[in-house]
JSON list of N, CA and C in Angstrom, two decimals:
[
{"chain": "Q", "resi": 12, "resn": "MET", "atom": "N", "xyz": [-17.32, 2.63, 17.20]},
{"chain": "Q", "resi": 12, "resn": "MET", "atom": "CA", "xyz": [-16.02, 2.19, 17.69]},
{"chain": "Q", "resi": 12, "resn": "MET", "atom": "C", "xyz": [-14.93, 2.60, 16.69]},
{"chain": "Q", "resi": 13, "resn": "GLU", "atom": "N", "xyz": [-13.83, 3.06, 17.20]},
{"chain": "Q", "resi": 13, "resn": "GLU", "atom": "CA", "xyz": [-12.69, 3.47, 16.39]},
{"chain": "Q", "resi": 13, "resn": "GLU", "atom": "C", "xyz": [-11.98, 2.23, 15.82]},
{"chain": "Q", "resi": 14, "resn": "ILE", "atom": "N", "xyz": [-11.75, 2.22, 14.51]},
{"chain": "Q", "resi": 14, "resn": "ILE", "atom": "CA", "xyz": [-11.08, 1.10, 13.83]},
{"chain": "Q", "resi": 14, "resn": "ILE", "atom": "C", "xyz": [-9.71, 0.83, 14.43]},
{"chain": "Q", "resi": 15, "resn": "ALA", "atom": "N", "xyz": [-8.96, 1.89, 14.70]},
{"chain": "Q", "resi": 15, "resn": "ALA", "atom": "CA", "xyz": [-7.58, 1.75, 15.18]},
{"chain": "Q", "resi": 15, "resn": "ALA", "atom": "C", "xyz": [-7.49, 1.03, 16.52]},
{"chain": "Q", "resi": 16, "resn": "LEU", "atom": "N", "xyz": [-8.55, 0.98, 17.28]},
{"chain": "Q", "resi": 16, "resn": "LEU", "atom": "CA", "xyz": [-8.50, 0.28, 18.57]},
{"chain": "Q", "resi": 16, "resn": "LEU", "atom": "C", "xyz": [-8.20, -1.20, 18.39]},
{"chain": "Q", "resi": 17, "resn": "ASP", "atom": "N", "xyz": [-8.59, -1.78, 17.27]},
{"chain": "Q", "resi": 17, "resn": "ASP", "atom": "CA", "xyz": [-8.36, -3.20, 17.03]},
{"chain": "Q", "resi": 17, "resn": "ASP", "atom": "C", "xyz": [-7.00, -3.49, 16.39]},
{"chain": "Q", "resi": 18, "resn": "PHE", "atom": "N", "xyz": [-6.19, -2.48, 16.12]},
{"chain": "Q", "resi": 18, "resn": "PHE", "atom": "CA", "xyz": [-4.86, -2.71, 15.54]},
{"chain": "Q", "resi": 18, "resn": "PHE", "atom": "C", "xyz": [-3.99, -3.57, 16.44]},
{"chain": "Q", "resi": 19, "resn": "THR", "atom": "N", "xyz": [-4.24, -3.53, 17.73]},
{"chain": "Q", "resi": 19, "resn": "THR", "atom": "CA", "xyz": [-3.43, -4.29, 18.68]},
{"chain": "Q", "resi": 19, "resn": "THR", "atom": "C", "xyz": [-4.24, -5.38, 19.38]},
{"chain": "Q", "resi": 20, "resn": "ASN", "atom": "N", "xyz": [-5.39, -5.72, 18.84]},
{"chain": "Q", "resi": 20, "resn": "ASN", "atom": "CA", "xyz": [-6.22, -6.77, 19.41]},
{"chain": "Q", "resi": 20, "resn": "ASN", "atom": "C", "xyz": [-5.47, -8.10, 19.43]},
{"chain": "Q", "resi": 21, "resn": "LYS", "atom": "N", "xyz": [-5.68, -8.89, 20.46]},
{"chain": "Q", "resi": 21, "resn": "LYS", "atom": "CA", "xyz": [-5.01, -10.20, 20.55]},
{"chain": "Q", "resi": 21, "resn": "LYS", "atom": "C", "xyz": [-5.51, -11.17, 19.48]},
{"chain": "Q", "resi": 22, "resn": "ASP", "atom": "N", "xyz": [-6.72, -10.96, 19.00]},
{"chain": "Q", "resi": 22, "resn": "ASP", "atom": "CA", "xyz": [-7.31, -11.82, 17.97]},
{"chain": "Q", "resi": 22, "resn": "ASP", "atom": "C", "xyz": [-6.80, -11.37, 16.60]},
{"chain": "Q", "resi": 23, "resn": "ILE", "atom": "N", "xyz": [-6.01, -12.21, 15.93]},
{"chain": "Q", "resi": 23, "resn": "ILE", "atom": "CA", "xyz": [-5.40, -11.88, 14.65]},
{"chain": "Q", "resi": 23, "resn": "ILE", "atom": "C", "xyz": [-6.45, -11.52, 13.60]},
{"chain": "Q", "resi": 24, "resn": "THR", "atom": "N", "xyz": [-7.59, -12.18, 13.62]},
{"chain": "Q", "resi": 24, "resn": "THR", "atom": "CA", "xyz": [-8.65, -11.89, 12.65]},
{"chain": "Q", "resi": 24, "resn": "THR", "atom": "C", "xyz": [-9.17, -10.47, 12.82]},
{"chain": "Q", "resi": 25, "resn": "LYS", "atom": "N", "xyz": [-9.38, -10.06, 14.06]},
{"chain": "Q", "resi": 25, "resn": "LYS", "atom": "CA", "xyz": [-9.86, -8.70, 14.31]},
{"chain": "Q", "resi": 25, "resn": "LYS", "atom": "C", "xyz": [-8.81, -7.67, 13.90]},
{"chain": "Q", "resi": 26, "resn": "ARG", "atom": "N", "xyz": [-7.53, -7.97, 14.12]},
{"chain": "Q", "resi": 26, "resn": "ARG", "atom": "CA", "xyz": [-6.47, -7.06, 13.68]},
{"chain": "Q", "resi": 26, "resn": "ARG", "atom": "C", "xyz": [-6.46, -6.92, 12.17]},
{"chain": "Q", "resi": 27, "resn": "GLN", "atom": "N", "xyz": [-6.57, -8.05, 11.47]},
{"chain": "Q", "resi": 27, "resn": "GLN", "atom": "CA", "xyz": [-6.56, -8.03, 10.01]},
{"chain": "Q", "resi": 27, "resn": "GLN", "atom": "C", "xyz": [-7.74, -7.25, 9.45]},
{"chain": "Q", "resi": 28, "resn": "ILE", "atom": "N", "xyz": [-8.91, -7.45, 10.02]},
{"chain": "Q", "resi": 28, "resn": "ILE", "atom": "CA", "xyz": [-10.11, -6.73, 9.58]},
{"chain": "Q", "resi": 28, "resn": "ILE", "atom": "C", "xyz": [-9.95, -5.23, 9.83]},
{"chain": "Q", "resi": 29, "resn": "ALA", "atom": "N", "xyz": [-9.38, -4.87, 10.96]},
{"chain": "Q", "resi": 29, "resn": "ALA", "atom": "CA", "xyz": [-9.17, -3.46, 11.28]},
{"chain": "Q", "resi": 29, "resn": "ALA", "atom": "C", "xyz": [-8.22, -2.80, 10.28]},
{"chain": "Q", "resi": 30, "resn": "VAL", "atom": "N", "xyz": [-7.13, -3.48, 9.96]},
{"chain": "Q", "resi": 30, "resn": "VAL", "atom": "CA", "xyz": [-6.16, -2.91, 9.02]},
{"chain": "Q", "resi": 30, "resn": "VAL", "atom": "C", "xyz": [-6.76, -2.81, 7.62]},
{"chain": "Q", "resi": 31, "resn": "ALA", "atom": "N", "xyz": [-7.46, -3.86, 7.18]},
{"chain": "Q", "resi": 31, "resn": "ALA", "atom": "CA", "xyz": [-8.08, -3.84, 5.86]},
{"chain": "Q", "resi": 31, "resn": "ALA", "atom": "C", "xyz": [-9.11, -2.71, 5.76]},
{"chain": "Q", "resi": 32, "resn": "THR", "atom": "N", "xyz": [-9.92, -2.56, 6.79]},
{"chain": "Q", "resi": 32, "resn": "THR", "atom": "CA", "xyz": [-10.94, -1.50, 6.80]},
{"chain": "Q", "resi": 32, "resn": "THR", "atom": "C", "xyz": [-10.28, -0.13, 6.77]},
{"chain": "Q", "resi": 33, "resn": "TYR", "atom": "N", "xyz": [-9.21, 0.04, 7.53]},
{"chain": "Q", "resi": 33, "resn": "TYR", "atom": "CA", "xyz": [-8.48, 1.30, 7.56]},
{"chain": "Q", "resi": 33, "resn": "TYR", "atom": "C", "xyz": [-7.92, 1.64, 6.17]},
{"chain": "Q", "resi": 34, "resn": "LEU", "atom": "N", "xyz": [-7.29, 0.64, 5.53]},
{"chain": "Q", "resi": 34, "resn": "LEU", "atom": "CA", "xyz": [-6.70, 0.87, 4.21]},
{"chain": "Q", "resi": 34, "resn": "LEU", "atom": "C", "xyz": [-7.76, 1.20, 3.16]},
{"chain": "Q", "resi": 35, "resn": "ILE", "atom": "N", "xyz": [-8.89, 0.51, 3.20]},
{"chain": "Q", "resi": 35, "resn": "ILE", "atom": "CA", "xyz": [-9.99, 0.80, 2.27]},
{"chain": "Q", "resi": 35, "resn": "ILE", "atom": "C", "xyz": [-10.44, 2.25, 2.46]},
{"chain": "Q", "resi": 36, "resn": "ASP", "atom": "N", "xyz": [-10.57, 2.67, 3.71]},
{"chain": "Q", "resi": 36, "resn": "ASP", "atom": "CA", "xyz": [-11.05, 4.01, 4.01]},
{"chain": "Q", "resi": 36, "resn": "ASP", "atom": "C", "xyz": [-10.02, 5.08, 3.65]},
{"chain": "Q", "resi": 37, "resn": "LYS", "atom": "N", "xyz": [-8.80, 4.94, 4.12]},
{"chain": "Q", "resi": 37, "resn": "LYS", "atom": "CA", "xyz": [-7.79, 6.00, 3.96]},
{"chain": "Q", "resi": 37, "resn": "LYS", "atom": "C", "xyz": [-7.18, 6.06, 2.57]},
{"chain": "Q", "resi": 38, "resn": "LEU", "atom": "N", "xyz": [-7.03, 4.92, 1.90]},
{"chain": "Q", "resi": 38, "resn": "LEU", "atom": "CA", "xyz": [-6.41, 4.90, 0.58]},
{"chain": "Q", "resi": 38, "resn": "LEU", "atom": "C", "xyz": [-7.41, 4.80, -0.55]},
{"chain": "Q", "resi": 39, "resn": "ALA", "atom": "N", "xyz": [-8.69, 4.80, -0.21]},
{"chain": "Q", "resi": 39, "resn": "ALA", "atom": "CA", "xyz": [-9.76, 4.68, -1.20]},
{"chain": "Q", "resi": 39, "resn": "ALA", "atom": "C", "xyz": [-9.57, 3.44, -2.07]},
{"chain": "Q", "resi": 40, "resn": "LEU", "atom": "N", "xyz": [-9.19, 2.33, -1.42]},
{"chain": "Q", "resi": 40, "resn": "LEU", "atom": "CA", "xyz": [-9.05, 1.07, -2.15]},
{"chain": "Q", "resi": 40, "resn": "LEU", "atom": "C", "xyz": [-10.41, 0.50, -2.48]},
{"chain": "Q", "resi": 41, "resn": "ARG", "atom": "N", "xyz": [-10.47, -0.21, -3.59]},
{"chain": "Q", "resi": 41, "resn": "ARG", "atom": "CA", "xyz": [-11.70, -0.94, -3.85]},
{"chain": "Q", "resi": 41, "resn": "ARG", "atom": "C", "xyz": [-11.62, -2.22, -3.02]},
{"chain": "Q", "resi": 42, "resn": "ALA", "atom": "N", "xyz": [-12.75, -2.73, -2.59]},
{"chain": "Q", "resi": 42, "resn": "ALA", "atom": "CA", "xyz": [-12.76, -3.91, -1.75]},
{"chain": "Q", "resi": 42, "resn": "ALA", "atom": "C", "xyz": [-12.69, -5.20, -2.56]},
{"chain": "Q", "resi": 43, "resn": "GLY", "atom": "N", "xyz": [-12.85, -5.12, -3.88]},
{"chain": "Q", "resi": 43, "resn": "GLY", "atom": "CA", "xyz": [-12.96, -6.28, -4.75]},
{"chain": "Q", "resi": 43, "resn": "GLY", "atom": "C", "xyz": [-11.77, -7.21, -4.76]},
{"chain": "Q", "resi": 44, "resn": "ASN", "atom": "N", "xyz": [-11.90, -8.25, -5.56]},
{"chain": "Q", "resi": 44, "resn": "ASN", "atom": "CA", "xyz": [-10.86, -9.28, -5.64]},
{"chain": "Q", "resi": 44, "resn": "ASN", "atom": "C", "xyz": [-10.24, -9.29, -7.03]},
{"chain": "Q", "resi": 45, "resn": "GLU", "atom": "N", "xyz": [-9.81, -10.46, -7.50]},
{"chain": "Q", "resi": 45, "resn": "GLU", "atom": "CA", "xyz": [-9.14, -10.62, -8.79]},
{"chain": "Q", "resi": 45, "resn": "GLU", "atom": "C", "xyz": [-9.94, -9.97, -9.91]},
{"chain": "Q", "resi": 46, "resn": "LYS", "atom": "N", "xyz": [-9.20, -9.45, -10.90]},
{"chain": "Q", "resi": 46, "resn": "LYS", "atom": "CA", "xyz": [-9.84, -8.84, -12.06]},
{"chain": "Q", "resi": 46, "resn": "LYS", "atom": "C", "xyz": [-9.50, -9.64, -13.30]},
{"chain": "Q", "resi": 47, "resn": "ASP", "atom": "N", "xyz": [-10.31, -9.48, -14.33]},
{"chain": "Q", "resi": 47, "resn": "ASP", "atom": "CA", "xyz": [-10.05, -10.15, -15.61]},
{"chain": "Q", "resi": 47, "resn": "ASP", "atom": "C", "xyz": [-8.84, -9.55, -16.30]},
{"chain": "Q", "resi": 48, "resn": "ASP", "atom": "N", "xyz": [-8.24, -10.29, -17.24]},
{"chain": "Q", "resi": 48, "resn": "ASP", "atom": "CA", "xyz": [-7.05, -9.84, -17.96]},
{"chain": "Q", "resi": 48, "resn": "ASP", "atom": "C", "xyz": [-7.29, -8.57, -18.77]},
{"chain": "Q", "resi": 49, "resn": "ASP", "atom": "N", "xyz": [-8.53, -8.34, -19.20]},
{"chain": "Q", "resi": 49, "resn": "ASP", "atom": "CA", "xyz": [-8.82, -7.17, -20.02]},
{"chain": "Q", "resi": 49, "resn": "ASP", "atom": "C", "xyz": [-9.13, -5.91, -19.21]},
{"chain": "Q", "resi": 50, "resn": "GLU", "atom": "N", "xyz": [-9.01, -5.98, -17.91]},
{"chain": "Q", "resi": 50, "resn": "GLU", "atom": "CA", "xyz": [-9.27, -4.83, -17.04]},
{"chain": "Q", "resi": 50, "resn": "GLU", "atom": "C", "xyz": [-7.97, -4.19, -16.60]},
{"chain": "Q", "resi": 51, "resn": "ALA", "atom": "N", "xyz": [-8.06, -2.97, -16.08]},
{"chain": "Q", "resi": 51, "resn": "ALA", "atom": "CA", "xyz": [-6.87, -2.23, -15.63]},
{"chain": "Q", "resi": 51, "resn": "ALA", "atom": "C", "xyz": [-6.13, -3.02, -14.55]},
{"chain": "Q", "resi": 52, "resn": "ASP", "atom": "N", "xyz": [-4.82, -2.83, -14.50]},
{"chain": "Q", "resi": 52, "resn": "ASP", "atom": "CA", "xyz": [-3.97, -3.53, -13.55]},
{"chain": "Q", "resi": 52, "resn": "ASP", "atom": "C", "xyz": [-3.96, -2.77, -12.22]},
{"chain": "Q", "resi": 53, "resn": "THR", "atom": "N", "xyz": [-5.03, -2.91, -11.46]},
{"chain": "Q", "resi": 53, "resn": "THR", "atom": "CA", "xyz": [-5.14, -2.26, -10.16]},
{"chain": "Q", "resi": 53, "resn": "THR", "atom": "C", "xyz": [-5.25, -3.30, -9.07]},
{"chain": "Q", "resi": 54, "resn": "VAL", "atom": "N", "xyz": [-5.06, -2.85, -7.84]},
{"chain": "Q", "resi": 54, "resn": "VAL", "atom": "CA", "xyz": [-5.10, -3.74, -6.69]},
{"chain": "Q", "resi": 54, "resn": "VAL", "atom": "C", "xyz": [-6.23, -3.30, -5.78]},
{"chain": "Q", "resi": 55, "resn": "GLY", "atom": "N", "xyz": [-6.97, -4.26, -5.28]},
{"chain": "Q", "resi": 55, "resn": "GLY", "atom": "CA", "xyz": [-8.00, -3.99, -4.29]},
{"chain": "Q", "resi": 55, "resn": "GLY", "atom": "C", "xyz": [-7.56, -4.55, -2.96]},
{"chain": "Q", "resi": 56, "resn": "CYS", "atom": "N", "xyz": [-8.37, -4.38, -1.96]},
{"chain": "Q", "resi": 56, "resn": "CYS", "atom": "CA", "xyz": [-8.01, -4.83, -0.62]},
{"chain": "Q", "resi": 56, "resn": "CYS", "atom": "C", "xyz": [-7.78, -6.34, -0.57]},
{"chain": "Q", "resi": 57, "resn": "CYS", "atom": "N", "xyz": [-8.56, -7.10, -1.33]},
{"chain": "Q", "resi": 57, "resn": "CYS", "atom": "CA", "xyz": [-8.44, -8.56, -1.32]},
{"chain": "Q", "resi": 57, "resn": "CYS", "atom": "C", "xyz": [-7.19, -9.06, -2.03]},
{"chain": "Q", "resi": 58, "resn": "THR", "atom": "N", "xyz": [-6.60, -8.26, -2.90]},
{"chain": "Q", "resi": 58, "resn": "THR", "atom": "CA", "xyz": [-5.41, -8.68, -3.65]},
{"chain": "Q", "resi": 58, "resn": "THR", "atom": "C", "xyz": [-4.17, -7.89, -3.24]},
{"chain": "Q", "resi": 59, "resn": "LEU", "atom": "N", "xyz": [-4.29, -7.07, -2.22]},
{"chain": "Q", "resi": 59, "resn": "LEU", "atom": "CA", "xyz": [-3.19, -6.24, -1.76]},
{"chain": "Q", "resi": 59, "resn": "LEU", "atom": "C", "xyz": [-2.06, -7.11, -1.20]},
{"chain": "Q", "resi": 60, "resn": "LYS", "atom": "N", "xyz": [-0.84, -6.81, -1.61]},
{"chain": "Q", "resi": 60, "resn": "LYS", "atom": "CA", "xyz": [0.34, -7.54, -1.15]},
{"chain": "Q", "resi": 60, "resn": "LYS", "atom": "C", "xyz": [1.30, -6.56, -0.50]},
{"chain": "Q", "resi": 61, "resn": "VAL", "atom": "N", "xyz": [2.21, -7.09, 0.28]},
{"chain": "Q", "resi": 61, "resn": "VAL", "atom": "CA", "xyz": [3.20, -6.26, 0.97]},
{"chain": "Q", "resi": 61, "resn": "VAL", "atom": "C", "xyz": [3.95, -5.38, -0.02]},
{"chain": "Q", "resi": 62, "resn": "GLU", "atom": "N", "xyz": [4.29, -5.93, -1.19]},
{"chain": "Q", "resi": 62, "resn": "GLU", "atom": "CA", "xyz": [5.06, -5.16, -2.16]},
{"chain": "Q", "resi": 62, "resn": "GLU", "atom": "C", "xyz": [4.26, -4.04, -2.82]},
{"chain": "Q", "resi": 63, "resn": "ASN", "atom": "N", "xyz": [2.94, -3.98, -2.59]},
{"chain": "Q", "resi": 63, "resn": "ASN", "atom": "CA", "xyz": [2.12, -2.92, -3.16]},
{"chain": "Q", "resi": 63, "resn": "ASN", "atom": "C", "xyz": [2.11, -1.65, -2.31]},
{"chain": "Q", "resi": 64, "resn": "VAL", "atom": "N", "xyz": [2.67, -1.72, -1.10]},
{"chain": "Q", "resi": 64, "resn": "VAL", "atom": "CA", "xyz": [2.61, -0.61, -0.16]},
{"chain": "Q", "resi": 64, "resn": "VAL", "atom": "C", "xyz": [4.01, -0.32, 0.36]},
{"chain": "Q", "resi": 65, "resn": "SER", "atom": "N", "xyz": [4.36, 0.95, 0.41]},
{"chain": "Q", "resi": 65, "resn": "SER", "atom": "CA", "xyz": [5.64, 1.36, 1.01]},
{"chain": "Q", "resi": 65, "resn": "SER", "atom": "C", "xyz": [5.34, 2.12, 2.30]},
{"chain": "Q", "resi": 66, "resn": "LEU", "atom": "N", "xyz": [5.96, 1.70, 3.38]},
{"chain": "Q", "resi": 66, "resn": "LEU", "atom": "CA", "xyz": [5.78, 2.38, 4.66]},
{"chain": "Q", "resi": 66, "resn": "LEU", "atom": "C", "xyz": [6.90, 3.38, 4.84]},
{"chain": "Q", "resi": 67, "resn": "LEU", "atom": "N", "xyz": [6.53, 4.60, 5.23]},
{"chain": "Q", "resi": 67, "resn": "LEU", "atom": "CA", "xyz": [7.49, 5.67, 5.43]},
{"chain": "Q", "resi": 67, "resn": "LEU", "atom": "C", "xyz": [7.49, 6.07, 6.91]},
{"chain": "Q", "resi": 68, "resn": "PRO", "atom": "N", "xyz": [8.68, 6.24, 7.48]},
{"chain": "Q", "resi": 68, "resn": "PRO", "atom": "CA", "xyz": [8.74, 6.62, 8.90]},
{"chain": "Q", "resi": 68, "resn": "PRO", "atom": "C", "xyz": [8.12, 8.00, 9.11]},
{"chain": "Q", "resi": 69, "resn": "PRO", "atom": "N", "xyz": [7.53, 8.31, 10.24]},
{"chain": "Q", "resi": 69, "resn": "PRO", "atom": "CA", "xyz": [7.34, 7.37, 11.33]},
{"chain": "Q", "resi": 69, "resn": "PRO", "atom": "C", "xyz": [6.08, 6.52, 11.17]},
{"chain": "Q", "resi": 70, "resn": "ASN", "atom": "N", "xyz": [5.06, 7.03, 10.48]},
{"chain": "Q", "resi": 70, "resn": "ASN", "atom": "CA", "xyz": [3.80, 6.27, 10.36]},
{"chain": "Q", "resi": 70, "resn": "ASN", "atom": "C", "xyz": [3.01, 6.70, 9.13]},
{"chain": "Q", "resi": 71, "resn": "LYS", "atom": "N", "xyz": [3.65, 6.67, 7.97]},
{"chain": "Q", "resi": 71, "resn": "LYS", "atom": "CA", "xyz": [2.98, 7.07, 6.74]},
{"chain": "Q", "resi": 71, "resn": "LYS", "atom": "C", "xyz": [2.99, 5.92, 5.74]},
{"chain": "Q", "resi": 72, "resn": "ILE", "atom": "N", "xyz": [2.05, 5.96, 4.81]},
{"chain": "Q", "resi": 72, "resn": "ILE", "atom": "CA", "xyz": [1.94, 4.96, 3.76]},
{"chain": "Q", "resi": 72, "resn": "ILE", "atom": "C", "xyz": [2.05, 5.67, 2.42]},
{"chain": "Q", "resi": 73, "resn": "GLN", "atom": "N", "xyz": [2.86, 5.10, 1.54]},
{"chain": "Q", "resi": 73, "resn": "GLN", "atom": "CA", "xyz": [2.96, 5.64, 0.18]},
{"chain": "Q", "resi": 73, "resn": "GLN", "atom": "C", "xyz": [2.33, 4.64, -0.76]},
{"chain": "Q", "resi": 74, "resn": "LYS", "atom": "N", "xyz": [1.35, 5.12, -1.58]},
{"chain": "Q", "resi": 74, "resn": "LYS", "atom": "CA", "xyz": [0.68, 4.22, -2.52]},
{"chain": "Q", "resi": 74, "resn": "LYS", "atom": "C", "xyz": [1.55, 3.99, -3.72]}
]
């Protein structure tokens, strides 16, 4: 099944999973969560915030 098909699913959980899976795949994000203070300051899918991503028209993402 194509991930993008669930981008417009009525079930919010399925939409969120589809977007997270897409971002992990296309941006090569790590799936992990919080990191220790002594580790690099990177973001994974579980810690991704709106301010970490810039959307460019018409449908592009800038890391």
